[in-house]
mmCIF file of C-alpha atoms in Angstrom:
data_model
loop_
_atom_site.group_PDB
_atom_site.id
_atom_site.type_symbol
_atom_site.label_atom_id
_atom_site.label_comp_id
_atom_site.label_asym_id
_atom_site.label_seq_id
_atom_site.Cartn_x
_atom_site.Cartn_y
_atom_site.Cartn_z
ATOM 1 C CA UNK A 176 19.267 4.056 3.377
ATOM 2 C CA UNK A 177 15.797 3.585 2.192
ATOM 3 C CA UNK A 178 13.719 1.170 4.478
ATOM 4 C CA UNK A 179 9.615 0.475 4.128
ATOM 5 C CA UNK A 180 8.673 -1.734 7.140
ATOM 6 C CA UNK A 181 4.586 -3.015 7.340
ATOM 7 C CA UNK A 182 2.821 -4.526 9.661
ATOM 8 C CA UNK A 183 -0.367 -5.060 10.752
ATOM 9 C CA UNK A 184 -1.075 -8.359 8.846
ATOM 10 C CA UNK A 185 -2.600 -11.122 9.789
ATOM 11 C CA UNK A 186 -5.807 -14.021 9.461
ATOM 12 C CA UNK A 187 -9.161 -11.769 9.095
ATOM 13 C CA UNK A 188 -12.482 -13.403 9.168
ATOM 14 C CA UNK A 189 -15.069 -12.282 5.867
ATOM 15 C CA UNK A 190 -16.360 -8.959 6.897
ATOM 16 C CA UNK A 191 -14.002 -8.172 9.278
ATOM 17 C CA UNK A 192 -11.357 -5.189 9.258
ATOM 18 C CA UNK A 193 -7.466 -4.726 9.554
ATOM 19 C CA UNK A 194 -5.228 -1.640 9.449
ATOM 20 C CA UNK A 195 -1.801 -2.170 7.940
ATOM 21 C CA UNK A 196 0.920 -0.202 8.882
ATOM 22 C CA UNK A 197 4.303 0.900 7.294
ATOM 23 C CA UNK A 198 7.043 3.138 8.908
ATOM 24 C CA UNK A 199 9.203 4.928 6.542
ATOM 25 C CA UNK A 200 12.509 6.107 7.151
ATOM 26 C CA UNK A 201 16.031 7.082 5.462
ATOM 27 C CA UNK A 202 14.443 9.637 2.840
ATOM 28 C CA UNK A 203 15.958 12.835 1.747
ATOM 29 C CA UNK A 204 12.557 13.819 0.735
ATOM 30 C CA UNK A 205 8.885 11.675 0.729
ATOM 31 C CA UNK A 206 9.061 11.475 -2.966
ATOM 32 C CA UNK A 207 6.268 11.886 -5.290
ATOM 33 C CA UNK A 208 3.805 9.166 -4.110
ATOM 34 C CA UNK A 209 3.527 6.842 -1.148
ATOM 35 C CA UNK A 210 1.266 3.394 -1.955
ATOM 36 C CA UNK A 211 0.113 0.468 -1.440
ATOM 37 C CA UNK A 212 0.038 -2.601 -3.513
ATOM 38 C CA UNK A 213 -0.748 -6.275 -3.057
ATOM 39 C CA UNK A 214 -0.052 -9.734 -4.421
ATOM 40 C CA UNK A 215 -1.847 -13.208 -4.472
ATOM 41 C CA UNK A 216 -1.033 -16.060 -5.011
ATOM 42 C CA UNK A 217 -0.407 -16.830 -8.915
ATOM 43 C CA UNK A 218 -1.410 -13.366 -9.580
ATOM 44 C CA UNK A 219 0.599 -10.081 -10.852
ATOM 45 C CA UNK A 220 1.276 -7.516 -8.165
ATOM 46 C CA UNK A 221 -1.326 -4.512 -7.869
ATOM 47 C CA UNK A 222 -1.755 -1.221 -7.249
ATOM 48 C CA UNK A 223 -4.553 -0.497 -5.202
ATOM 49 C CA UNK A 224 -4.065 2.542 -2.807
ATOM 50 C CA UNK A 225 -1.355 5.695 -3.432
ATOM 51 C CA UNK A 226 -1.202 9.377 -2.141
ATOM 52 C CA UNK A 227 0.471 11.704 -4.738
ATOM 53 C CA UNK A 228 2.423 14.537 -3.530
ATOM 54 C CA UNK A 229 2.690 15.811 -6.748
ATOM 55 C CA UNK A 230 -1.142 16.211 -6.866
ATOM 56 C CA UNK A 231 -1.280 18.157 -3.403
ATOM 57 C CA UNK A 232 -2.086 14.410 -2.001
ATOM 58 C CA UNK A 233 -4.762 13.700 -3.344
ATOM 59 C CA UNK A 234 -5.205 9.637 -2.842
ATOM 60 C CA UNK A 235 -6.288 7.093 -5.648
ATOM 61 C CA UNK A 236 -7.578 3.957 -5.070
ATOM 62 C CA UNK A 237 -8.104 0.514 -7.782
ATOM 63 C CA UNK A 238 -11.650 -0.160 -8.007
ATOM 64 C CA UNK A 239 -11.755 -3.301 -6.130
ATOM 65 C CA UNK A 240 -11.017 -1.740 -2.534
ATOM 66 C CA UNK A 241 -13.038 1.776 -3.688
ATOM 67 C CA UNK A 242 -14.971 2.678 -0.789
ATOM 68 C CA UNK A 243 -13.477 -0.514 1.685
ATOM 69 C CA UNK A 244 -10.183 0.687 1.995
ATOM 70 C CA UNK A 245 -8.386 4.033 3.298
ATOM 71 C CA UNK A 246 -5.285 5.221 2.806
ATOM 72 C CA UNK A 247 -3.242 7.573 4.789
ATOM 73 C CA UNK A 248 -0.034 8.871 6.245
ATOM 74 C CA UNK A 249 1.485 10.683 8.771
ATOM 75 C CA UNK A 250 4.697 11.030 10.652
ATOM 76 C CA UNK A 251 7.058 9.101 8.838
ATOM 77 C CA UNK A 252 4.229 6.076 8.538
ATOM 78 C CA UNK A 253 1.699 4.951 5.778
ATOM 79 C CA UNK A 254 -1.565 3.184 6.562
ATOM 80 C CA UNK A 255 -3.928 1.632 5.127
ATOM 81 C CA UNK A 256 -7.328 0.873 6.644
ATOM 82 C CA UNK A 257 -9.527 -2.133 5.067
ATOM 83 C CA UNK A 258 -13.041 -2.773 6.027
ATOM 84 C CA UNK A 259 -15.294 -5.375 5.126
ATOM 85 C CA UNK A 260 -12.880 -7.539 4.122
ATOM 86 C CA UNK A 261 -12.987 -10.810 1.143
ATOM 87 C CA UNK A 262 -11.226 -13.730 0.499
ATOM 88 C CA UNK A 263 -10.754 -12.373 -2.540
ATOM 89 C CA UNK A 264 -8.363 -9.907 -1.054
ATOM 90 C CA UNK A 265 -6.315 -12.370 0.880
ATOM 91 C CA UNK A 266 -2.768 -11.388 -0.248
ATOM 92 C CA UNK A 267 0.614 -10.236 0.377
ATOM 93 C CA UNK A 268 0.939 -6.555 1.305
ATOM 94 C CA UNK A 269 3.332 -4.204 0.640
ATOM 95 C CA UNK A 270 4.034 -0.458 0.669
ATOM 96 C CA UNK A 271 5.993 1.487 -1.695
ATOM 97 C CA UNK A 272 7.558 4.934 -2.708
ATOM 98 C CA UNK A 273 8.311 6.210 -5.893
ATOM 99 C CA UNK A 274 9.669 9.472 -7.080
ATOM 100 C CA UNK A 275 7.955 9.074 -10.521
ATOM 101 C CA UNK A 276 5.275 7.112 -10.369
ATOM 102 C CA UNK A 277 3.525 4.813 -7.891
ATOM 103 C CA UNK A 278 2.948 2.049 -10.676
ATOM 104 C CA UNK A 279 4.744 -1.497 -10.326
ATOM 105 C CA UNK A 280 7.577 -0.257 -12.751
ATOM 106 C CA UNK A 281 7.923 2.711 -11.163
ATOM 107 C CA UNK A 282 8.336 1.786 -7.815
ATOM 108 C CA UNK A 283 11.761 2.771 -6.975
ATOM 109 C CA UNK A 284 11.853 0.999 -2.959
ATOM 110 C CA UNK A 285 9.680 -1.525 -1.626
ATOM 111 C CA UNK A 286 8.979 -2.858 1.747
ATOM 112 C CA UNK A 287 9.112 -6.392 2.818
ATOM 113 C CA UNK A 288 5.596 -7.194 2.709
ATOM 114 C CA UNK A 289 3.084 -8.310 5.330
ATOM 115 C CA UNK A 290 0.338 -11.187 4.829
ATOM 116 C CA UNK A 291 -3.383 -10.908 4.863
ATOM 117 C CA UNK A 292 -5.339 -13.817 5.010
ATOM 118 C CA UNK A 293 -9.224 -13.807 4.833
ATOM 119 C CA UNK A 294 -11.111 -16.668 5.951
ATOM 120 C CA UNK A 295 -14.981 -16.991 4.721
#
């Protein structure tokens, strides 16, 4: 059985830094991307972080956590590191893994989620 777990969450002052954390486990295989994507309130879930295995892991990132936030994986677990931090990304959290795609349809498993709150 598929299971994403993060962690890592939390309240964040403007500025400040947090490194989420997701363990991984009950895959055959790591599939073709691992990501990360986000959600606030009264907002549509996005994208903003994935490594694709199909593109010898190379790692993507959405414009509006370019050069703030890192993304990166090893031993079963996914990370992401965040720097300088907004309000604006005050949201919930939550890794993924898809074997097509690492899009919001595409995901095929997704992990419970883990708050970030930023304060200014």
């Amino acid at each position: 059985q598929v299971r994403l777990v993060e962690s890592g969450g939390g309240p964040v002052q403007a500025g400040g830094s947090l490194k989420l954390s997701c363990t991984t486990s009950g895959f055959r295989n790591r599939g073709n991307c691992l990501g990360w994507f986000r959600q606030a309130p009264g907002k549509e879930r996005e994208g903003i972080a994935s490594i694709n295995f199909r593109d010898d892991g190379e790692t993507t990132y959405a414009d509006s956590v370019k050069g703030r936030f890192t993304i990166s994986q090893g031993s079963g677990t996914l990370y992401l590191q965040m720097h300088s931090l907004t309000p604006e990304d005050t949201a919930m959290y939550y890794c993924a893994v898809s074997w097509r795609w690492c899009t919001v349809d595409q995901v095929d498993y997704w992990g419970q989620g883990t708050q970030v709150t930023v304060s200014s």
